[in-house]
Amino acid sequence: MCGIVAYVGSKDAAPILLEGLQRLEYRGYDSAGLAIVNKTLRTRKVKGRVADLAAAVPARFKGGVGIGHTRWATHGVPSDVNAHPHVDGAERVAVVHNGIIENADELRAKLTVDGATFTSETDSEVLAHLIARTVKDTDSLEEAVRTALKRVVGTYGIAVLDAERPGEVVVARNGSPIVLGIGEKEMFAASDVAALVRYTRQVVHLEDGELATIKADGFHTFTMDATETAKEPLTVDWDAGHYDTGGYEHYLLKEISEQPETVARTLRGRVDDRFHIAHLGGLNLTPHETRAFRRVKIIGCGSAYYSGQIGAQLVEELARVPADAEPASEFRYRNPVVEHDTLYVAISQSGETYDTLAAVQELKRKGGRVLGIVNTVGSAIARECDGGIYLHAGPEVSVASTKAFTSTAVAFALLALHFGRVHDLSPADGRRICEGLRRLPAQIEEILAKDDEIAGLARKYADHAGMMFIGRVRGYPVAREGAQKLKEISYVHAEAYPASELKHGPLALIGPDMPTVAIVPDDELLDKNLTTLGEIRARGGRVLMVGHRAADPRLADDCVVVPKNETELDPILLTIPLQLLAYHAAVALERDVDKPRNLAKSVTVE
């Protein structure tokens, strides 16, 4: 969840590292630091944002090799001392680390007995001391890092500097991403390609258990037992412009506004108007194999999990195959029964979400067939899965997911259409869904045009201490995602319930100070939803209705009308106003919209 950058070349490393850290700040932003080698090892570390670090770096902080880090705290409070890089007592070795060292206390105790003096509360500092003790006895930083990591239990992405070997940086990966960037007589490494695309689009992804040494003239990769590995560079589609705000006040608003385009990209080339089916060659499934699956199980975390709930509903409705969604973090720990006739689908925007990756690896060990729905090409989950669907939504920088959520729901609609047509979905219904999918980008544009209207509603409701979100069946995961968005960026407490469950307990909370956002699509459950609104109003509750028709003022105080699509696809559109509502509430409350407190974009720790 933290950000790592490393550079080896002839240029001054500090400006390159600082620029890379700014692009990675969405992965962690409570403290930051740099280490540079120029005859000696020099470090600068601060509590706060990368801008604070940049202000603290002196003009004479020169050197052509360095490492940098922006932190999301796991061990020890944010402080100058707990910030990375961490160094050994002799200030020879510097380490930046993402992940968690599970046996850090044991290692710290042994190192203390051996004479090491620790200055921070972090688990990461043990790595600097371990490597420093080993490097004294060998002529190879590579060997020192390999030897030290064999004593480590846990997850890591690391970059290591040795002041006595100033022409190289050693990096390693186990559960936390590391990407190499290949330049012209210079090399880079980072935890995300976002830090690299300004300088190169040629990248190499390390696998778990793999290390690399980067020097100005190239790199080589190897395993923990020193076996050389062969890596082919990939060309990244995104460039530095994709990581700019594009004139918007916040990345989040930019990403919400990009959804007509990103949905169109997710659909491009995948809708077949002749046979009314979805072309998904990346699934690597024959029609015979597809028909053999009797169940679909979807796993993801946070917003990915809620999009999986929408996906499960789509698969059941269109393919008539039982489907359900579950948090990946729970799935991997309950010793699930893995069935040969169940298709498993893992969702992750980054493709690096640790809980989801670990669940995929457990499924593979047990012989499960796993598809991935991810946004990042070449990511760990994409590589682990048997096949899948790339979203092509472009980089998502804001911590709160919007365009990736929507594109994931669209990807599930394509998957459900594909399964449905292989099973028993008629050509007529296939045509209806294809036509509905093609209408989505223009309808999202219609909703975005209501931005001023929704901003006014957000200001009206933002001052409440809490809000309730409700929906039935298709509307329930929409309500869950709406509540998630509101709480994570505005810090307004929000709960989501199935509308039918309101009278079984949560109705006790309803009153003038607890508004309800009600998801009311124009479907077969419309009358039941309206009855629930009557129950809320009878208890003095205020209602903001999101649906397909203007609300009866006796049932709702306010209403956002959304264009109607096919009933199965309506949840995709109903989500958009809730994104805008959360965004404008956060702005009204003067929150840090793109970097909400305590959160980070890519969760690569447990």
XYZ file of C-alpha atoms in Angstrom:
606
model
C 0.000 0.000 0.000
C 3.090 2.217 0.103
C 5.005 3.569 -2.873
C 8.553 2.640 -3.888
C 10.766 4.294 -6.499
C 14.409 3.549 -7.384
C 16.779 5.046 -9.962
C 20.254 4.239 -11.308
C 21.765 6.441 -14.018
C 23.737 9.555 -14.826
C 21.078 12.112 -13.876
C 20.430 13.496 -10.408
C 18.245 10.894 -8.727
C 16.411 13.147 -6.254
C 14.126 15.022 -8.721
C 13.275 11.750 -10.477
C 12.474 10.035 -7.189
C 10.371 12.938 -5.941
C 8.378 13.087 -9.178
C 7.805 9.330 -9.018
C 6.707 9.511 -5.387
C 4.183 12.217 -6.214
C 2.645 9.901 -8.796
C 2.545 7.114 -6.187
C 1.202 9.208 -3.330
C -2.256 7.704 -3.752
C -0.715 4.445 -2.451
C 0.286 6.015 0.877
C 0.733 9.537 2.124
C 1.492 9.788 5.836
C 5.287 10.157 5.479
C 7.968 10.029 2.791
C 11.728 9.798 2.365
C 14.731 9.475 0.040
C 18.179 7.889 0.209
C 20.937 8.900 -2.228
C 24.455 7.503 -2.623
C 27.186 9.980 -3.551
C 30.368 8.713 -1.872
C 28.304 8.394 1.312
C 24.695 7.450 2.045
C 22.455 10.454 2.636
C 18.794 10.331 3.677
C 15.920 12.770 4.111
C 12.659 11.677 5.771
C 9.588 13.623 6.880
C 6.185 13.034 8.352
C 3.651 14.355 5.842
C 3.171 14.499 2.098
C 5.702 14.236 -0.701
C 5.535 18.024 -1.069
C 6.844 18.312 2.493
C 9.720 15.981 1.599
C 10.536 18.016 -1.517
C 10.742 21.158 0.619
C 13.114 19.398 3.026
C 15.549 18.128 0.376
C 18.533 20.512 0.034
C 19.704 21.729 -3.362
C 23.024 19.909 -2.939
C 21.316 16.536 -2.428
C 23.077 15.082 -5.476
C 23.759 11.557 -6.698
C 22.933 9.259 -9.585
C 21.542 6.338 -7.575
C 18.752 6.453 -5.019
C 15.579 5.006 -3.567
C 12.402 6.690 -2.333
C 9.257 5.778 -0.445
C 5.844 7.185 0.452
C 4.232 5.420 3.401
C 0.899 4.076 4.577
C 1.536 3.146 8.211
C 1.215 -0.438 9.446
C 3.838 -0.533 12.244
C 4.427 2.656 14.199
C 2.686 6.007 13.974
C 3.511 8.384 11.109
C 6.685 10.248 12.087
C 10.050 11.333 10.708
C 11.725 8.384 12.441
C 9.250 5.764 11.214
C 9.392 7.032 7.637
C 11.397 5.059 5.079
C 14.178 4.575 3.995
C 15.560 2.715 7.010
C 19.300 2.391 7.477
C 21.616 0.228 9.547
C 23.651 1.663 12.424
C 26.723 2.201 10.240
C 24.615 4.071 7.662
C 25.841 1.811 4.910
C 22.657 0.045 3.828
C 19.281 1.709 3.137
C 16.013 -0.153 2.542
C 12.515 0.844 1.472
C 9.820 -1.753 2.074
C 6.170 -2.375 1.262
C 4.409 -5.215 3.060
C 4.526 -6.731 6.543
C 7.341 -8.749 8.170
C 5.418 -11.181 10.340
C 8.446 -12.365 12.354
C 9.820 -8.845 12.845
C 9.691 -9.019 16.658
C 11.689 -12.250 16.708
C 14.273 -10.865 14.271
C 14.521 -7.588 16.164
C 15.205 -9.410 19.425
C 17.998 -11.501 17.877
C 19.568 -8.514 16.151
C 19.467 -6.489 19.380
C 21.352 -9.242 21.171
C 23.929 -9.094 18.358
C 24.442 -5.388 18.971
C 22.007 -3.711 16.577
C 20.388 -0.474 17.740
C 16.902 0.244 16.421
C 15.558 3.776 16.070
C 12.038 3.180 14.705
C 8.923 1.238 15.651
C 8.649 -0.329 12.192
C 8.986 -3.929 11.117
C 10.887 -2.721 8.036
C 13.994 -1.577 9.912
C 14.974 -5.190 10.627
C 15.640 -5.633 6.895
C 18.305 -2.922 6.882
C 20.108 -4.513 9.832
C 19.814 -8.048 8.442
C 21.219 -7.061 5.058
C 23.973 -4.886 6.570
C 25.223 -7.766 8.716
C 25.299 -10.109 5.737
C 26.851 -7.707 3.233
C 29.967 -7.360 5.404
C 30.768 -11.022 4.765
C 30.238 -11.107 1.008
C 31.248 -9.205 -2.093
C 27.683 -9.270 -3.430
C 24.709 -7.121 -2.431
C 22.548 -9.640 -4.288
C 23.750 -12.458 -2.058
C 23.308 -10.354 1.058
C 19.689 -9.559 0.145
C 18.911 -13.185 -0.751
C 20.455 -14.459 2.490
C 18.595 -11.908 4.614
C 15.238 -12.573 2.951
C 15.506 -16.290 3.679
C 15.104 -15.388 7.346
C 12.001 -13.285 6.700
C 8.391 -14.455 7.065
C 5.854 -12.141 5.480
C 5.237 -10.016 2.419
C 7.558 -7.531 0.844
C 8.459 -5.381 -2.083
C 11.858 -3.866 -1.338
C 14.629 -1.770 -2.847
C 18.090 -1.811 -1.279
C 21.094 0.538 -1.544
C 24.652 -0.156 -0.375
C 26.905 2.903 -0.020
C 29.922 0.785 -0.943
C 28.300 -0.434 -4.169
C 26.904 2.845 -5.523
C 26.227 1.667 -9.062
C 23.368 -0.717 -8.309
C 20.068 -1.230 -6.539
C 18.695 -4.660 -5.603
C 14.923 -5.134 -5.542
C 12.807 -8.113 -4.507
C 9.165 -9.115 -4.481
C 7.025 -11.443 -2.387
C 3.351 -10.496 -2.331
C 3.915 -6.780 -2.978
C 4.495 -5.531 -6.534
C 7.807 -4.423 -8.019
C 8.131 -3.264 -11.642
C 11.379 -2.493 -13.477
C 11.565 0.343 -16.004
C 14.089 0.124 -18.845
C 15.563 3.448 -19.927
C 18.385 4.637 -22.175
C 21.528 4.012 -20.103
C 19.417 4.282 -16.956
C 17.135 1.946 -15.029
C 14.167 2.428 -12.761
C 12.140 0.338 -10.337
C 8.838 1.090 -8.652
C 5.834 -0.454 -6.984
C 3.572 0.856 -9.768
C 4.090 1.809 -13.414
C 2.640 5.240 -12.582
C 6.102 6.244 -11.330
C 7.789 5.091 -14.540
C 5.706 6.217 -17.517
C 7.206 9.695 -17.706
C 10.614 8.114 -18.368
C 9.917 4.799 -20.085
C 7.086 2.574 -21.281
C 9.218 -0.591 -21.349
C 8.618 -2.487 -18.122
C 9.293 -5.864 -16.524
C 7.102 -7.259 -13.743
C 8.790 -9.342 -11.061
C 7.090 -12.517 -9.871
C 6.777 -13.509 -6.219
C 10.086 -14.940 -5.015
C 12.012 -13.066 -7.698
C 14.774 -10.461 -7.286
C 16.566 -8.107 -9.664
C 19.691 -6.000 -9.734
C 19.412 -2.802 -11.727
C 22.404 -0.847 -13.036
C 22.610 2.037 -15.494
C 23.430 -0.335 -18.360
C 20.706 -2.925 -17.688
C 19.295 -5.456 -15.281
C 19.174 -9.124 -14.489
C 16.610 -11.121 -12.548
C 17.028 -14.203 -10.404
C 15.347 -16.368 -7.790
C 16.024 -16.853 -4.093
C 18.391 -19.723 -4.927
C 20.337 -17.485 -7.367
C 18.910 -19.107 -10.517
C 18.840 -16.601 -13.363
C 15.382 -15.915 -14.861
C 14.486 -14.657 -18.340
C 12.148 -11.694 -18.573
C 10.578 -10.126 -21.665
C 9.741 -6.407 -21.386
C 6.150 -5.270 -21.913
C 5.078 -1.967 -23.455
C 2.739 0.000 -21.185
C -0.263 1.508 -22.986
C -0.599 4.419 -20.571
C 1.586 7.531 -20.618
C 2.237 10.355 -18.158
C -0.796 12.304 -19.393
C -3.109 9.603 -18.067
C -1.904 10.440 -14.553
C -2.680 14.184 -14.735
C -5.872 15.775 -13.448
C -6.697 17.048 -16.938
C -7.951 20.407 -15.675
C -10.331 18.904 -13.105
C -10.114 19.982 -9.471
C -9.687 16.383 -8.332
C -8.733 13.056 -9.877
C -12.004 11.629 -8.573
C -14.135 14.064 -10.560
C -11.981 13.452 -13.631
C -12.449 9.691 -13.301
C -16.207 9.995 -12.769
C -16.392 12.202 -15.873
C -14.366 9.740 -17.965
C -16.929 6.950 -17.584
C -18.712 7.349 -20.931
C -15.320 6.827 -22.591
C -14.095 4.074 -20.261
C -17.325 2.089 -20.585
C -17.047 2.409 -24.370
C -13.479 1.062 -24.174
C -14.576 -1.879 -22.049
C -17.219 -2.702 -24.666
C -15.105 -2.044 -27.762
C -14.841 -5.072 -30.038
C -16.682 -7.295 -27.594
C -20.348 -6.986 -28.655
C -21.370 -9.225 -31.561
C -24.462 -7.864 -33.342
C -24.755 -10.884 -35.629
C -25.122 -13.594 -32.988
C -25.946 -11.258 -30.088
C -23.159 -12.583 -27.903
C -20.036 -11.160 -26.258
C -16.614 -11.851 -27.778
C -14.361 -12.665 -24.817
C -11.437 -14.592 -26.248
C -9.378 -13.903 -23.137
C -11.554 -16.286 -21.124
C -9.744 -19.231 -22.722
C -12.943 -21.290 -22.456
C -14.600 -23.362 -25.156
C -18.417 -23.412 -25.352
C -18.308 -26.993 -24.039
C -16.244 -25.950 -21.014
C -18.503 -22.971 -20.411
C -21.624 -25.137 -20.350
C -19.980 -27.538 -17.898
C -19.857 -24.954 -15.109
C -22.802 -25.346 -12.752
C -21.978 -22.384 -10.514
C -20.061 -19.087 -10.561
C -18.282 -17.797 -7.456
C -17.031 -14.191 -7.450
C -14.427 -12.802 -5.036
C -13.139 -9.282 -4.490
C -12.560 -6.661 -1.795
C -14.349 -3.383 -1.107
C -15.909 -1.877 -4.218
C -14.706 -4.865 -6.247
C -16.819 -7.100 -4.009
C -19.892 -4.901 -4.520
C -19.387 -4.967 -8.290
C -19.178 -8.746 -7.919
C -22.622 -8.724 -6.315
C -23.955 -6.904 -9.368
C -22.125 -9.468 -11.500
C -23.646 -12.409 -9.655
C -27.112 -11.006 -10.233
C -26.371 -10.575 -13.947
C -25.047 -14.121 -14.326
C -28.090 -15.600 -12.612
C -30.577 -13.511 -14.596
C -29.020 -13.899 -18.043
C -27.359 -17.315 -17.873
C -29.589 -18.943 -15.229
C -26.439 -20.265 -13.548
C -26.309 -19.977 -9.731
C -23.839 -17.244 -8.760
C -22.804 -15.384 -5.658
C -20.092 -12.999 -4.453
C -17.979 -13.056 -1.312
C -15.199 -10.883 0.135
C -11.887 -12.391 -0.912
C -10.467 -11.705 2.555
C -13.083 -14.024 4.099
C -13.045 -16.614 1.334
C -9.353 -17.442 1.708
C -9.610 -18.089 5.458
C -12.691 -20.278 5.683
C -11.114 -23.302 3.963
C -13.639 -23.206 1.102
C -14.760 -26.270 -0.770
C -13.373 -25.889 -4.294
C -15.631 -27.627 -6.809
C -14.519 -28.755 -10.247
C -17.725 -27.496 -11.866
C -17.571 -24.005 -10.320
C -16.012 -21.109 -12.183
C -14.254 -18.638 -9.886
C -13.918 -14.969 -10.859
C -11.452 -12.674 -9.070
C -11.831 -8.887 -9.317
C -9.158 -6.264 -8.656
C -8.599 -2.862 -10.262
C -4.874 -2.945 -9.529
C -4.490 -6.675 -10.042
C -2.320 -6.659 -6.903
C -4.872 -6.700 -4.041
C -3.178 -9.058 -1.613
C -6.261 -10.776 -0.159
C -7.622 -11.421 -3.643
C -4.252 -12.597 -4.966
C -3.845 -15.000 -2.036
C -7.366 -16.357 -2.630
C -6.558 -16.915 -6.315
C -3.374 -18.756 -5.384
C -5.280 -20.952 -2.934
C -7.877 -21.748 -5.593
C -5.155 -22.681 -8.057
C -3.516 -24.969 -5.517
C -6.846 -26.768 -5.104
C -7.445 -27.123 -8.833
C -10.022 -24.359 -9.271
C -10.577 -22.656 -12.628
C -10.125 -18.903 -12.070
C -10.861 -15.949 -14.310
C -9.648 -12.442 -13.509
C -11.360 -9.124 -14.113
C -8.587 -6.554 -13.708
C -7.617 -3.140 -15.019
C -3.828 -3.398 -14.962
C -2.201 -5.404 -17.726
C 0.576 -7.695 -16.513
C -0.464 -7.482 -12.858
C -0.044 -10.408 -10.477
C -3.689 -11.515 -10.494
C -3.837 -11.284 -14.285
C -0.779 -13.528 -14.517
C -2.078 -16.042 -11.978
C -5.507 -16.545 -13.540
C -6.404 -19.001 -16.313
C -7.999 -16.244 -18.366
C -10.071 -13.144 -17.919
C -11.200 -9.704 -19.007
C -9.115 -6.544 -19.002
C -11.185 -3.444 -18.267
C -9.123 -0.948 -20.325
C -10.439 1.813 -18.063
C -7.072 3.574 -17.868
C -5.212 4.500 -14.674
C -7.379 5.176 -11.645
C -5.501 7.495 -9.289
C -8.095 8.592 -6.751
C -8.299 6.191 -3.819
C -12.068 5.802 -4.211
C -12.875 3.635 -7.232
C -15.414 4.925 -9.750
C -14.624 4.226 -13.392
C -13.066 0.845 -12.576
C -16.194 -0.103 -10.604
C -18.441 0.813 -13.523
C -16.256 -0.937 -16.086
C -16.172 -4.034 -13.885
C -19.975 -4.109 -13.804
C -19.995 -3.769 -17.607
C -17.450 -6.589 -17.877
C -19.782 -8.773 -15.822
C -22.651 -7.895 -18.153
C -20.489 -9.104 -21.042
C -19.569 -12.272 -19.164
C -23.214 -12.940 -18.292
C -24.270 -12.335 -21.911
C -21.574 -14.718 -23.122
C -22.623 -17.415 -20.649
C -26.293 -16.795 -21.321
C -25.992 -17.250 -25.066
C -23.974 -20.436 -24.589
C -26.720 -21.659 -22.263
C -30.359 -20.752 -22.886
C -30.574 -16.980 -23.434
C -32.597 -16.439 -26.597
C -31.286 -14.465 -29.590
C -33.999 -11.886 -28.929
C -32.875 -11.365 -25.339
C -29.256 -11.379 -26.499
C -30.078 -8.598 -28.975
C -31.883 -6.655 -26.229
C -28.830 -6.800 -23.920
C -26.424 -5.909 -26.739
C -28.497 -2.863 -27.605
C -28.662 -1.908 -23.925
C -24.899 -2.151 -23.559
C -24.405 0.133 -26.554
C -26.697 2.760 -24.988
C -24.727 2.949 -21.747
C -22.070 5.568 -22.664
C -24.636 8.109 -23.906
C -26.871 7.491 -20.884
C -23.938 8.018 -18.519
C -23.385 11.356 -20.300
C -27.016 12.252 -19.499
C -26.447 11.539 -15.808
C -23.204 13.518 -15.700
C -25.099 16.485 -17.122
C -27.050 16.543 -13.826
C -23.853 17.380 -11.931
C -25.057 20.782 -10.672
C -28.367 19.305 -9.526
C -26.643 16.499 -7.621
C -24.089 18.910 -6.141
C -26.968 20.926 -4.678
C -28.473 17.807 -3.128
C -25.082 16.812 -1.719
C -24.735 20.165 0.025
C -28.253 19.768 1.399
C -27.545 16.366 2.963
C -23.817 16.561 3.773
C -24.203 17.972 7.286
C -26.041 14.935 8.609
C -24.056 12.664 10.921
C -25.236 9.545 9.102
C -27.262 8.286 6.166
C -29.060 5.068 5.268
C -28.859 3.524 1.774
C -31.449 0.952 0.719
C -32.258 -1.108 -2.349
C -33.890 -4.405 -3.278
C -32.283 -7.258 -5.242
C -30.534 -5.410 -8.126
C -30.583 -2.205 -6.117
C -28.955 -3.608 -2.983
C -25.335 -3.777 -4.240
C -25.859 -0.293 -5.700
C -26.868 0.890 -2.218
C -23.811 -0.812 -0.697
C -21.461 0.862 -3.155
C -23.178 4.232 -2.612
C -22.725 3.952 1.144
C -19.104 2.915 0.660
C -18.366 5.951 -1.489
C -19.980 8.368 0.943
C -18.225 7.068 4.027
C -14.768 6.689 2.478
C -14.416 10.184 1.022
C -16.776 12.368 3.087
C -16.410 10.506 6.438
C -20.199 10.663 6.865
C -21.357 7.428 8.468
C -23.424 5.427 6.000
C -25.089 2.029 6.189
C -26.667 -0.017 3.435
C -29.485 -2.509 3.869
C -31.825 -4.461 1.627
C -34.998 -2.370 1.618
C -36.978 -5.408 2.742
C -34.797 -5.697 5.877
C -35.436 -2.160 7.064
C -38.408 -3.129 9.192
C -36.468 -5.976 10.792
C -34.310 -3.677 12.899
C -32.706 -0.720 11.106
C -36.000 1.190 10.997
C -35.292 2.072 14.646
C -32.632 4.495 13.396
C -34.959 6.353 11.047
C -35.922 9.916 11.906
C -35.444 13.501 10.763
C -31.692 13.308 11.419
C -31.120 10.073 9.472
C -31.878 10.603 5.759
C -32.302 7.617 3.466
C -30.988 7.300 -0.071
C -33.364 4.869 -1.772
C -32.479 3.036 -4.993
C -35.831 2.629 -6.765
C -35.521 1.239 -10.308
C -38.601 0.978 -12.475
C -38.829 -2.814 -12.309
C -41.072 -5.549 -10.939
C -40.272 -4.456 -7.372
C -41.268 -0.824 -7.827
C -44.465 -1.011 -5.756
C -42.694 -2.790 -2.895
C -39.950 -0.151 -2.893
C -42.517 2.644 -2.794
C -44.212 0.966 0.166
C -40.879 1.028 2.009
C -40.555 4.755 1.301
C -43.986 5.228 2.869
C -42.779 3.436 6.012
C -39.782 5.760 6.243
C -41.840 8.918 5.708
C -44.389 7.806 8.305
C -41.561 7.888 10.867
C -40.381 11.354 9.955
C -37.499 10.179 7.807
C -36.201 12.218 4.885
C -35.792 10.430 1.546
C -33.578 11.055 -1.465
C -34.817 8.741 -4.202
C -32.650 7.643 -7.125
C -34.767 6.021 -9.814
C -36.331 6.200 -13.241
C -39.310 8.453 -12.616
C -40.079 11.568 -10.619
C -40.981 10.773 -7.033
C -44.333 11.368 -5.396
C -43.559 14.231 -2.959
C -45.471 12.285 -0.308
C -42.825 9.543 -0.537
C -39.572 11.425 -1.194
C -38.171 14.841 -0.384
C -35.841 14.818 -3.354
C -35.261 12.736 -6.455
C -32.583 12.099 -9.062
C -34.039 10.673 -12.279
C -31.753 8.289 -14.182
C -32.244 7.131 -17.798
C -33.870 3.708 -18.128
C -31.947 0.885 -19.790
C -32.701 -2.821 -19.816
C -33.713 -3.922 -16.339
C -30.658 -6.155 -15.910
C -28.296 -3.266 -16.799
C -29.996 -0.543 -14.768
C -27.725 -0.994 -11.697
C -24.761 0.251 -13.742
C -26.476 3.576 -14.373
C -27.986 3.914 -10.896
C -24.483 3.912 -9.426
C -23.335 7.083 -11.210
C -25.444 9.633 -9.239
C -24.202 8.113 -5.977
C -20.600 8.713 -7.051
C -21.376 12.374 -7.721
C -23.338 12.658 -4.461
C -20.377 11.362 -2.445
C -17.908 13.540 -4.330
C -19.830 16.758 -3.819
C -20.559 15.931 -0.168
C -16.824 15.480 0.396
C -16.075 18.804 -1.334
C -18.748 20.566 0.728
C -17.172 19.170 3.907
C -13.688 20.190 2.694
C -12.302 16.650 2.752
C -9.134 15.519 0.976
C -11.132 13.894 -1.796
C -8.414 11.936 -3.590
C -6.526 10.882 -0.455
C -9.062 10.050 2.260
C -7.677 9.529 5.732
C -6.436 6.086 6.754
C -6.891 4.656 3.251
C -4.658 3.869 0.282
C -5.418 2.887 -3.291
C -3.817 -0.518 -3.680
C -4.143 -2.773 -0.635
C -1.116 -5.046 -0.868
C -1.056 -6.079 2.808
C -3.483 -8.137 4.862
